PDB file of C-alpha atoms in Angstrom:
ATOM      1  CA  MET A  65      -0.067   0.005  -0.026  1.00 43.00           C
ATOM      2  CA  SER A  66       1.287   3.301  -0.886  1.00 55.00           C
ATOM      3  CA  THR A  67       2.264   5.873   1.764  1.00 52.00           C
ATOM      4  CA  TRP A  68       1.823   8.779  -0.588  1.00 58.00           C
ATOM      5  CA  THR A  69      -1.084  10.523   0.908  1.00 62.00           C
ATOM      6  CA  THR A  70      -1.939  14.069   1.781  1.00 63.00           C
ATOM      7  CA  PRO A  71      -1.360  15.042   5.540  1.00 57.00           C
ATOM      8  CA  GLY A  72      -4.893  15.011   6.421  1.00 61.00           C
ATOM      9  CA  ASP A  73      -4.763  17.974   8.766  1.00 74.00           C
ATOM     10  CA  GLY A  74      -5.946  20.626   6.174  1.00 86.00           C
ATOM     11  CA  HIS A  75      -2.394  20.946   4.845  1.00 94.00           C
ATOM     12  CA  LYS A  76      -2.372  21.729   1.091  1.00 97.00           C
ATOM     13  CA  LEU A  77       0.449  20.246  -1.042  1.00 98.00           C
ATOM     14  CA  VAL A  78       2.376  22.613  -3.336  1.00 98.00           C
ATOM     15  CA  LEU A  79       4.268  20.635  -5.810  1.00 98.00           C
ATOM     16  CA  GLY A  80       6.335  22.571  -8.174  1.00 98.00           C
ATOM     17  CA  MET A  81       6.895  21.485 -11.811  1.00 97.00           C
ATOM     18  CA  VAL A  82      10.539  20.765 -12.846  1.00 97.00           C
ATOM     19  CA  HIS A  83      10.395  20.803 -16.617  1.00 96.00           C
ATOM     20  CA  LEU A  84      13.316  19.156 -18.422  1.00 96.00           C
ATOM     21  CA  ALA A  85      14.583  19.939 -21.945  1.00 95.00           C
ATOM     22  CA  PRO A  86      14.492  16.912 -24.393  1.00 97.00           C
ATOM     23  CA  LEU A  87      16.674  14.193 -22.856  1.00 98.00           C
ATOM     24  CA  PRO A  88      19.110  11.783 -24.457  1.00 98.00           C
ATOM     25  CA  GLY A  89      17.385   9.009 -26.505  1.00 98.00           C
ATOM     26  CA  THR A  90      14.841  11.458 -27.975  1.00 98.00           C
ATOM     27  CA  PRO A  91      14.719  13.101 -31.339  1.00 98.00           C
ATOM     28  CA  PHE A  92      15.222  16.683 -30.149  1.00 98.00           C
ATOM     29  CA  HIS A  93      17.883  16.125 -27.600  1.00 98.00           C
ATOM     30  CA  GLU A  94      20.903  18.227 -28.194  1.00 97.00           C
ATOM     31  CA  THR A  95      24.235  16.263 -27.756  1.00 98.00           C
ATOM     32  CA  GLY A  96      26.215  17.362 -24.835  1.00 98.00           C
ATOM     33  CA  THR A  97      23.527  19.292 -23.157  1.00 97.00           C
ATOM     34  CA  PHE A  98      22.657  16.683 -20.413  1.00 97.00           C
ATOM     35  CA  PRO A  99      24.860  18.169 -17.542  1.00 97.00           C
ATOM     36  CA  ARG A 100      23.317  21.471 -18.071  1.00 96.00           C
ATOM     37  CA  ILE A 101      19.796  19.877 -18.053  1.00 96.00           C
ATOM     38  CA  LEU A 102      20.634  18.251 -14.742  1.00 97.00           C
ATOM     39  CA  ASP A 103      22.144  21.175 -13.154  1.00 96.00           C
ATOM     40  CA  THR A 104      19.015  23.252 -14.199  1.00 95.00           C
ATOM     41  CA  ALA A 105      16.782  20.642 -12.723  1.00 96.00           C
ATOM     42  CA  VAL A 106      18.615  20.646  -9.516  1.00 97.00           C
ATOM     43  CA  ALA A 107      18.428  24.402  -9.294  1.00 97.00           C
ATOM     44  CA  SER A 108      14.625  24.397  -9.915  1.00 97.00           C
ATOM     45  CA  ALA A 109      14.162  21.766  -7.168  1.00 98.00           C
ATOM     46  CA  ARG A 110      16.449  23.769  -4.799  1.00 98.00           C
ATOM     47  CA  ALA A 111      14.399  26.993  -5.443  1.00 98.00           C
ATOM     48  CA  LEU A 112      10.987  25.018  -4.674  1.00 98.00           C
ATOM     49  CA  TYR A 113      12.662  23.601  -1.567  1.00 98.00           C
ATOM     50  CA  GLU A 114      14.028  26.834  -0.130  1.00 98.00           C
ATOM     51  CA  GLY A 115      10.771  28.585  -1.081  1.00 98.00           C
ATOM     52  CA  GLY A 116       8.742  26.237   1.143  1.00 98.00           C
ATOM     53  CA  ALA A 117       7.113  23.983  -1.609  1.00 98.00           C
ATOM     54  CA  ASP A 118       6.249  20.423  -0.325  1.00 98.00           C
ATOM     55  CA  GLY A 119       7.746  18.765  -3.360  1.00 98.00           C
ATOM     56  CA  CYS A 120       8.137  18.855  -7.139  1.00 98.00           C
ATOM     57  CA  LEU A 121       7.214  16.750 -10.130  1.00 98.00           C
ATOM     58  CA  ILE A 122      10.091  16.079 -12.626  1.00 98.00           C
ATOM     59  CA  GLN A 123       8.535  16.003 -15.997  1.00 97.00           C
ATOM     60  CA  THR A 124       9.973  15.332 -19.328  1.00 97.00           C
ATOM     61  CA  VAL A 125       9.226  17.844 -22.242  1.00 96.00           C
ATOM     62  CA  ASP A 126      10.677  15.964 -25.272  1.00 96.00           C
ATOM     63  CA  ARG A 127       8.250  17.372 -27.808  1.00 94.00           C
ATOM     64  CA  VAL A 128       7.279  14.075 -29.439  1.00 97.00           C
ATOM     65  CA  TYR A 129       6.364  10.986 -27.645  1.00 96.00           C
ATOM     66  CA  SER A 130       5.536   7.171 -28.114  1.00 96.00           C
ATOM     67  CA  VAL A 131       1.882   6.493 -27.081  1.00 97.00           C
ATOM     68  CA  ALA A 132       2.976   3.193 -25.471  1.00 97.00           C
ATOM     69  CA  ASP A 133       4.025   2.551 -21.921  1.00 98.00           C
ATOM     70  CA  GLU A 134       7.676   2.546 -22.778  1.00 98.00           C
ATOM     71  CA  SER A 135      10.788   4.781 -22.558  1.00 98.00           C
ATOM     72  CA  ASP A 136      14.159   4.662 -24.445  1.00 98.00           C
ATOM     73  CA  PRO A 137      16.967   3.190 -22.080  1.00 98.00           C
ATOM     74  CA  ALA A 138      19.037   6.372 -22.386  1.00 98.00           C
ATOM     75  CA  ARG A 139      16.075   8.602 -21.676  1.00 98.00           C
ATOM     76  CA  THR A 140      15.212   6.441 -18.480  1.00 98.00           C
ATOM     77  CA  VAL A 141      18.780   6.396 -17.212  1.00 98.00           C
ATOM     78  CA  ALA A 142      18.877  10.274 -17.695  1.00 98.00           C
ATOM     79  CA  MET A 143      15.714  10.586 -15.565  1.00 98.00           C
ATOM     80  CA  GLY A 144      17.105   8.391 -12.941  1.00 98.00           C
ATOM     81  CA  LEU A 145      20.226  10.538 -12.582  1.00 98.00           C
ATOM     82  CA  ILE A 146      18.250  13.775 -12.363  1.00 98.00           C
ATOM     83  CA  THR A 147      15.659  12.205  -9.924  1.00 98.00           C
ATOM     84  CA  ARG A 148      18.511  11.050  -7.664  1.00 98.00           C
ATOM     85  CA  ALA A 149      20.358  14.446  -7.883  1.00 98.00           C
ATOM     86  CA  VAL A 150      17.135  16.165  -6.961  1.00 98.00           C
ATOM     87  CA  ALA A 151      16.477  13.947  -4.012  1.00 98.00           C
ATOM     88  CA  GLU A 152      19.982  14.535  -2.735  1.00 98.00           C
ATOM     89  CA  ALA A 153      19.876  18.235  -3.066  1.00 98.00           C
ATOM     90  CA  THR A 154      16.465  18.690  -1.175  1.00 98.00           C
ATOM     91  CA  GLY A 155      15.597  17.678   2.249  1.00 92.00           C
ATOM     92  CA  GLU A 156      13.733  15.135   4.172  1.00 89.00           C
ATOM     93  CA  GLY A 157       9.939  15.307   3.536  1.00 94.00           C
ATOM     94  CA  PHE A 158      10.413  17.002   0.269  1.00 98.00           C
ATOM     95  CA  ARG A 159       8.347  14.824  -2.140  1.00 98.00           C
ATOM     96  CA  VAL A 160       9.856  14.069  -5.574  1.00 98.00           C
ATOM     97  CA  GLY A 161       7.730  12.947  -8.473  1.00 98.00           C
ATOM     98  CA  VAL A 162       8.532  11.429 -11.789  1.00 98.00           C
ATOM     99  CA  GLN A 163       6.659  11.703 -15.000  1.00 98.00           C
ATOM    100  CA  LEU A 164       8.048  10.295 -18.098  1.00 98.00           C
ATOM    101  CA  MET A 165       5.675  11.605 -20.738  1.00 98.00           C
ATOM    102  CA  ARG A 166       3.330  10.722 -22.301  1.00 97.00           C
ATOM    103  CA  ASN A 167       2.561   7.599 -20.346  1.00 98.00           C
ATOM    104  CA  ALA A 168       5.695   5.754 -19.566  1.00 98.00           C
ATOM    105  CA  ASN A 169       4.202   4.626 -16.094  1.00 98.00           C
ATOM    106  CA  LYS A 170       6.399   1.494 -15.591  1.00 98.00           C
ATOM    107  CA  ALA A 171       9.629   3.381 -16.446  1.00 98.00           C
ATOM    108  CA  SER A 172       8.491   6.199 -14.009  1.00 99.00           C
ATOM    109  CA  LEU A 173       7.816   3.733 -11.255  1.00 98.00           C
ATOM    110  CA  ALA A 174      11.216   2.143 -11.865  1.00 98.00           C
ATOM    111  CA  VAL A 175      12.982   5.568 -11.699  1.00 98.00           C
ATOM    112  CA  ALA A 176      11.168   6.452  -8.629  1.00 98.00           C
ATOM    113  CA  ARG A 177      11.807   3.312  -6.839  1.00 98.00           C
ATOM    114  CA  VAL A 178      15.524   3.140  -7.672  1.00 98.00           C
ATOM    115  CA  ALA A 179      16.539   6.846  -7.626  1.00 98.00           C
ATOM    116  CA  GLY A 180      14.698   7.968  -4.476  1.00 98.00           C
ATOM    117  CA  GLY A 181      11.365   9.326  -5.867  1.00 98.00           C
ATOM    118  CA  ASP A 182       8.090   9.355  -4.048  1.00 98.00           C
ATOM    119  CA  PHE A 183       5.457   9.152  -6.491  1.00 98.00           C
ATOM    120  CA  ILE A 184       4.671   9.239 -10.323  1.00 98.00           C
ATOM    121  CA  ARG A 185       1.966  11.069 -12.178  1.00 98.00           C
ATOM    122  CA  ALA A 186       0.159   8.766 -14.648  1.00 98.00           C
ATOM    123  CA  GLY A 187      -0.996  10.365 -17.886  1.00 97.00           C
ATOM    124  CA  ALA A 188      -3.374   7.631 -18.436  1.00 98.00           C
ATOM    125  CA  LEU A 189      -3.973   5.058 -15.617  1.00 98.00           C
ATOM    126  CA  VAL A 190      -7.467   4.114 -16.905  1.00 98.00           C
ATOM    127  CA  GLY A 191      -9.281   4.457 -20.107  1.00 98.00           C
ATOM    128  CA  GLN A 192      -7.764   6.262 -23.172  1.00 98.00           C
ATOM    129  CA  THR A 193      -6.973   9.703 -24.438  1.00 98.00           C
ATOM    130  CA  LEU A 194      -6.438  11.157 -28.048  1.00 97.00           C
ATOM    131  CA  THR A 195      -3.261  13.135 -28.174  1.00 96.00           C
ATOM    132  CA  ALA A 196      -1.369  14.978 -30.822  1.00 95.00           C
ATOM    133  CA  HIS A 197       0.944  11.714 -30.862  1.00 95.00           C
ATOM    134  CA  GLY A 198      -1.923   9.315 -31.159  1.00 97.00           C
ATOM    135  CA  MET A 199      -4.252   7.336 -28.853  1.00 98.00           C
ATOM    136  CA  VAL A 200      -2.890   6.706 -25.392  1.00 98.00           C
ATOM    137  CA  ARG A 201      -4.302   3.655 -24.044  1.00 98.00           C
ATOM    138  CA  ALA A 202      -3.919   2.706 -20.207  1.00 98.00           C
ATOM    139  CA  ASP A 203      -3.084  -0.731 -19.011  1.00 98.00           C
ATOM    140  CA  PRO A 204      -3.759  -0.577 -15.338  1.00 98.00           C
ATOM    141  CA  LEU A 205      -3.140  -4.274 -14.840  1.00 98.00           C
ATOM    142  CA  GLU A 206       0.269  -4.172 -16.261  1.00 98.00           C
ATOM    143  CA  VAL A 207       1.204  -1.076 -14.359  1.00 98.00           C
ATOM    144  CA  MET A 208      -0.076  -2.456 -10.895  1.00 98.00           C
ATOM    145  CA  ALA A 209       1.511  -5.829 -11.696  1.00 98.00           C
ATOM    146  CA  TYR A 210       4.902  -4.030 -12.429  1.00 98.00           C
ATOM    147  CA  ARG A 211       4.498  -1.845  -9.278  1.00 98.00           C
ATOM    148  CA  ARG A 212       4.404  -5.027  -7.159  1.00 98.00           C
ATOM    149  CA  ALA A 213       7.044  -6.891  -8.991  1.00 98.00           C
ATOM    150  CA  ILE A 214       9.657  -4.234  -8.160  1.00 98.00           C
ATOM    151  CA  GLY A 215       8.338  -3.471  -4.722  1.00 98.00           C
ATOM    152  CA  ALA A 216       7.130  -0.191  -5.488  1.00 98.00           C
ATOM    153  CA  GLU A 217       3.841  -0.339  -3.480  1.00 97.00           C
ATOM    154  CA  ASP A 218       5.063   2.726  -1.596  1.00 97.00           C
ATOM    155  CA  ILE A 219       5.655   4.792  -4.604  1.00 98.00           C
ATOM    156  CA  GLY A 220       2.450   6.887  -4.932  1.00 98.00           C
ATOM    157  CA  ILE A 221       0.504   7.150  -8.052  1.00 98.00           C
ATOM    158  CA  VAL A 222      -1.386  10.361  -9.080  1.00 98.00           C
ATOM    159  CA  ALA A 223      -3.657   9.599 -12.016  1.00 98.00           C
ATOM    160  CA  GLU A 224      -4.631  12.255 -14.353  1.00 98.00           C
ATOM    161  CA  VAL A 225      -8.313  12.194 -14.843  1.00 98.00           C
ATOM    162  CA  ASP A 226      -9.265  15.401 -16.815  1.00 98.00           C
ATOM    163  CA  SER A 227      -6.546  17.842 -17.662  1.00 98.00           C
ATOM    164  CA  MET A 228      -4.309  19.101 -20.605  1.00 95.00           C
ATOM    165  CA  HIS A 229      -2.881  15.769 -20.799  1.00 95.00           C
ATOM    166  CA  PHE A 230      -5.891  13.533 -20.375  1.00 98.00           C
ATOM    167  CA  THR A 231      -9.538  13.639 -21.597  1.00 97.00           C
ATOM    168  CA  TRP A 232     -11.515  10.512 -21.408  1.00 98.00           C
ATOM    169  CA  PHE A 233     -12.164   9.347 -24.995  1.00 97.00           C
ATOM    170  CA  GLY A 234     -15.335   7.555 -25.928  1.00 91.00           C
ATOM    171  CA  GLY A 235     -18.262   6.497 -23.814  1.00 88.00           C
ATOM    172  CA  GLY A 236     -18.938   9.934 -22.183  1.00 87.00           C
ATOM    173  CA  LYS A 237     -17.866   9.285 -18.634  1.00 96.00           C
ATOM    174  CA  THR A 238     -17.887  12.067 -16.274  1.00 98.00           C
ATOM    175  CA  THR A 239     -14.641  13.392 -14.472  1.00 98.00           C
ATOM    176  CA  ALA A 240     -16.012  11.940 -11.321  1.00 98.00           C
ATOM    177  CA  GLU A 241     -16.528   8.455 -12.957  1.00 98.00           C
ATOM    178  CA  VAL A 242     -13.025   8.453 -14.172  1.00 98.00           C
ATOM    179  CA  ALA A 243     -11.697   9.419 -10.697  1.00 98.00           C
ATOM    180  CA  ARG A 244     -13.683   6.660  -9.239  1.00 98.00           C
ATOM    181  CA  ALA A 245     -12.267   4.132 -11.767  1.00 98.00           C
ATOM    182  CA  ALA A 246      -8.729   5.269 -11.146  1.00 98.00           C
ATOM    183  CA  ARG A 247      -9.012   4.717  -7.402  1.00 98.00           C
ATOM    184  CA  GLY A 248     -10.419   1.425  -8.198  1.00 98.00           C
ATOM    185  CA  VAL A 249      -7.298   0.115  -9.915  1.00 98.00           C
ATOM    186  CA  GLY A 250      -5.037   1.648  -7.287  1.00 98.00           C
ATOM    187  CA  ALA A 251      -4.403   5.377  -7.751  1.00 98.00           C
ATOM    188  CA  ASP A 252      -3.552   7.187  -4.578  1.00 98.00           C
ATOM    189  CA  ALA A 253      -4.736  10.561  -5.705  1.00 98.00           C
ATOM    190  CA  VAL A 254      -6.146  12.031  -8.983  1.00 98.00           C
ATOM    191  CA  SER A 255      -5.128  15.318 -10.687  1.00 98.00           C
ATOM    192  CA  LEU A 256      -7.527  17.497 -12.743  1.00 98.00           C
ATOM    193  CA  CYS A 257      -7.806  21.020 -13.906  1.00 98.00           C
ATOM    194  CA  HIS A 258      -9.759  23.423 -16.217  1.00 98.00           C
ATOM    195  CA  PRO A 259      -8.788  27.035 -17.331  1.00 97.00           C
ATOM    196  CA  ASP A 260     -12.255  28.179 -16.079  1.00 98.00           C
ATOM    197  CA  GLU A 261     -12.148  28.618 -12.277  1.00 98.00           C
ATOM    198  CA  ARG A 262     -15.759  27.809 -11.727  1.00 98.00           C
ATOM    199  CA  THR A 263     -15.592  24.706 -13.893  1.00 98.00           C
ATOM    200  CA  ALA A 264     -12.562  23.467 -12.012  1.00 98.00           C
ATOM    201  CA  LEU A 265     -14.269  23.994  -8.685  1.00 98.00           C
ATOM    202  CA  GLU A 266     -17.340  22.035  -9.928  1.00 98.00           C
ATOM    203  CA  MET A 267     -15.067  19.041 -11.099  1.00 98.00           C
ATOM    204  CA  ILE A 268     -13.476  18.987  -7.573  1.00 98.00           C
ATOM    205  CA  ALA A 269     -16.830  18.776  -6.029  1.00 98.00           C
ATOM    206  CA  SER A 270     -18.006  16.074  -8.335  1.00 98.00           C
ATOM    207  CA  VAL A 271     -15.000  13.952  -7.477  1.00 98.00           C
ATOM    208  CA  ARG A 272     -15.454  14.515  -3.644  1.00 98.00           C
ATOM    209  CA  ASP A 273     -19.003  13.204  -4.101  1.00 98.00           C
ATOM    210  CA  ALA A 274     -18.208  10.147  -6.214  1.00 97.00           C
ATOM    211  CA  ALA A 275     -14.966   9.184  -4.357  1.00 97.00           C
ATOM    212  CA  PRO A 276     -14.884  10.450  -0.857  1.00 97.00           C
ATOM    213  CA  GLY A 277     -11.470  10.642   0.699  1.00 96.00           C
ATOM    214  CA  LEU A 278      -9.675  10.595  -2.584  1.00 97.00           C
ATOM    215  CA  PRO A 279      -7.072  13.388  -2.734  1.00 97.00           C
ATOM    216  CA  VAL A 280      -7.565  15.753  -5.465  1.00 98.00           C
ATOM    217  CA  ILE A 281      -4.472  17.626  -6.892  1.00 98.00           C
ATOM    218  CA  LEU A 282      -4.884  20.517  -9.388  1.00 98.00           C
ATOM    219  CA  ALA A 283      -2.935  19.854 -12.622  1.00 98.00           C
ATOM    220  CA  GLY A 284      -2.578  23.284 -13.689  1.00 96.00           C
ATOM    221  CA  HIS A 285      -4.071  26.735 -14.254  1.00 97.00           C
ATOM    222  CA  THR A 286      -3.376  27.974 -10.660  1.00 97.00           C
ATOM    223  CA  HIS A 287      -1.417  31.151 -10.152  1.00 97.00           C
ATOM    224  CA  HIS A 288      -0.952  33.715  -7.349  1.00 97.00           C
ATOM    225  CA  ASP A 289      -4.364  35.397  -8.098  1.00 98.00           C
ATOM    226  CA  ASN A 290      -6.601  32.165  -8.007  1.00 98.00           C
ATOM    227  CA  ALA A 291      -4.432  29.839  -5.602  1.00 98.00           C
ATOM    228  CA  ALA A 292      -6.478  30.859  -2.335  1.00 98.00           C
ATOM    229  CA  ARG A 293      -9.895  30.012  -3.934  1.00 98.00           C
ATOM    230  CA  LEU A 294      -8.872  26.827  -5.737  1.00 98.00           C
ATOM    231  CA  LEU A 295      -6.798  25.331  -2.970  1.00 98.00           C
ATOM    232  CA  ALA A 296      -9.522  25.995  -0.436  1.00 97.00           C
ATOM    233  CA  ALA A 297     -11.301  23.178  -2.451  1.00 98.00           C
ATOM    234  CA  ALA A 298      -8.416  20.929  -3.603  1.00 98.00           C
ATOM    235  CA  ASP A 299      -5.848  19.062  -1.581  1.00 97.00           C
ATOM    236  CA  GLY A 300      -2.989  20.469  -3.462  1.00 98.00           C
ATOM    237  CA  ALA A 301      -1.472  21.690  -6.908  1.00 98.00           C
ATOM    238  CA  PHE A 302       1.035  21.061  -9.439  1.00 98.00           C
ATOM    239  CA  VAL A 303       2.385  24.429 -10.049  1.00 98.00           C
ATOM    240  CA  GLY A 304       4.520  25.578 -13.026  1.00 95.00           C
ATOM    241  CA  THR A 305       4.302  28.664 -15.064  1.00 93.00           C
ATOM    242  CA  CYS A 306       3.618  31.182 -12.435  1.00 96.00           C
ATOM    243  CA  LEU A 307       6.773  30.367 -10.631  1.00 96.00           C
ATOM    244  CA  GLU A 308       9.010  30.674 -13.546  1.00 93.00           C
ATOM    245  CA  ARG A 309      10.747  33.748 -14.606  1.00 89.00           C
ATOM    246  CA  GLY A 310       9.539  34.758 -18.000  1.00 79.00           C
ATOM    247  CA  GLY A 311       6.717  32.198 -18.085  1.00 75.00           C
ATOM    248  CA  TRP A 312       6.775  28.647 -19.001  1.00 72.00           C
ATOM    249  CA  GLY A 313      10.346  27.053 -19.260  1.00 75.00           C
ATOM    250  CA  GLY A 314      12.045  29.825 -17.345  1.00 79.00           C
ATOM    251  CA  ALA A 315      14.099  29.269 -14.190  1.00 87.00           C
ATOM    252  CA  ILE A 316      11.994  29.013 -11.041  1.00 95.00           C
ATOM    253  CA  ASP A 317      12.137  32.086  -8.882  1.00 96.00           C
ATOM    254  CA  VAL A 318      12.344  31.429  -5.170  1.00 97.00           C
ATOM    255  CA  ASP A 319      10.514  34.685  -4.206  1.00 97.00           C
ATOM    256  CA  ARG A 320       7.549  33.496  -6.459  1.00 97.00           C
ATOM    257  CA  VAL A 321       7.726  30.194  -4.779  1.00 98.00           C
ATOM    258  CA  ARG A 322       7.566  31.668  -1.224  1.00 98.00           C
ATOM    259  CA  ALA A 323       4.718  34.091  -2.292  1.00 98.00           C
ATOM    260  CA  TYR A 324       2.535  31.337  -3.663  1.00 98.00           C
ATOM    261  CA  VAL A 325       3.278  29.141  -0.591  1.00 98.00           C
ATOM    262  CA  ASP A 326       2.299  31.930   1.709  1.00 98.00           C
ATOM    263  CA  ILE A 327      -1.068  32.288  -0.150  1.00 98.00           C
ATOM    264  CA  VAL A 328      -1.736  28.592   0.235  1.00 97.00           C
ATOM    265  CA  ARG A 329      -0.697  28.564   3.762  1.00 97.00           C
ATOM    266  CA  GLY A 330      -3.169  31.237   4.490  1.00 95.00           C
ATOM    267  CA  VAL A 331      -5.986  28.961   3.283  1.00 93.00           C
ATOM    268  CA  GLU A 332      -4.852  26.446   5.850  1.00 89.00           C
ATOM    269  CA  ARG A 333      -5.345  28.772   8.752  1.00 73.00           C
TER     270      ARG A 333
END
């Protein structure tokens, strides 16, 4: 059973995004840049840690992806090295997440298990979603069997159920139904988001009704202006662009992290 849970005392998780440039083993990787990619990831994680965030999600941004649950060996090794370096550069209690996009869940579990990660985010744990790279089909039986085979039951799985990365394809299931299905196959939490704040709040409420006690993490579209309202309803958020200088892909600014965390901590009081 995973130990990845929300604290349960009203504490809201702030999980910053560590976006990686294309890694070795992918078509757009620039030869010789891996040391810089690793150093940038560590610097980003340190800024999140020093700014008071609860953890981070290390996410590949390779521009083009396989739709299968697979990862090039060089890419997987690179992610393992980065994850280990981030884990060593941050303190105890700082949660390190792994997401090898689009849906390399088994490789993500392996990296987290071996390199010191705490959780993964699964792009598709149940159902299927149509993406620019093709149809991504989940295989929860294979993922959960692999999780057990490598002794990774303590590695949490946050399943995307309605976000920029996952929209249920076919059959017309609601976000709440997808969340309930994800919990049924072993997800420890779900992530969702919507650019419209009212819609996002309605999605959270629907999941609360359908799957009581299941932690709900916002998958995007939070910023300093709406964090208090959205985090009053959700259990945490993956936070990226608003913490980065110059927008998406920029260096993480520790002062922006502190300001965001202060807003969220105010919700808890």
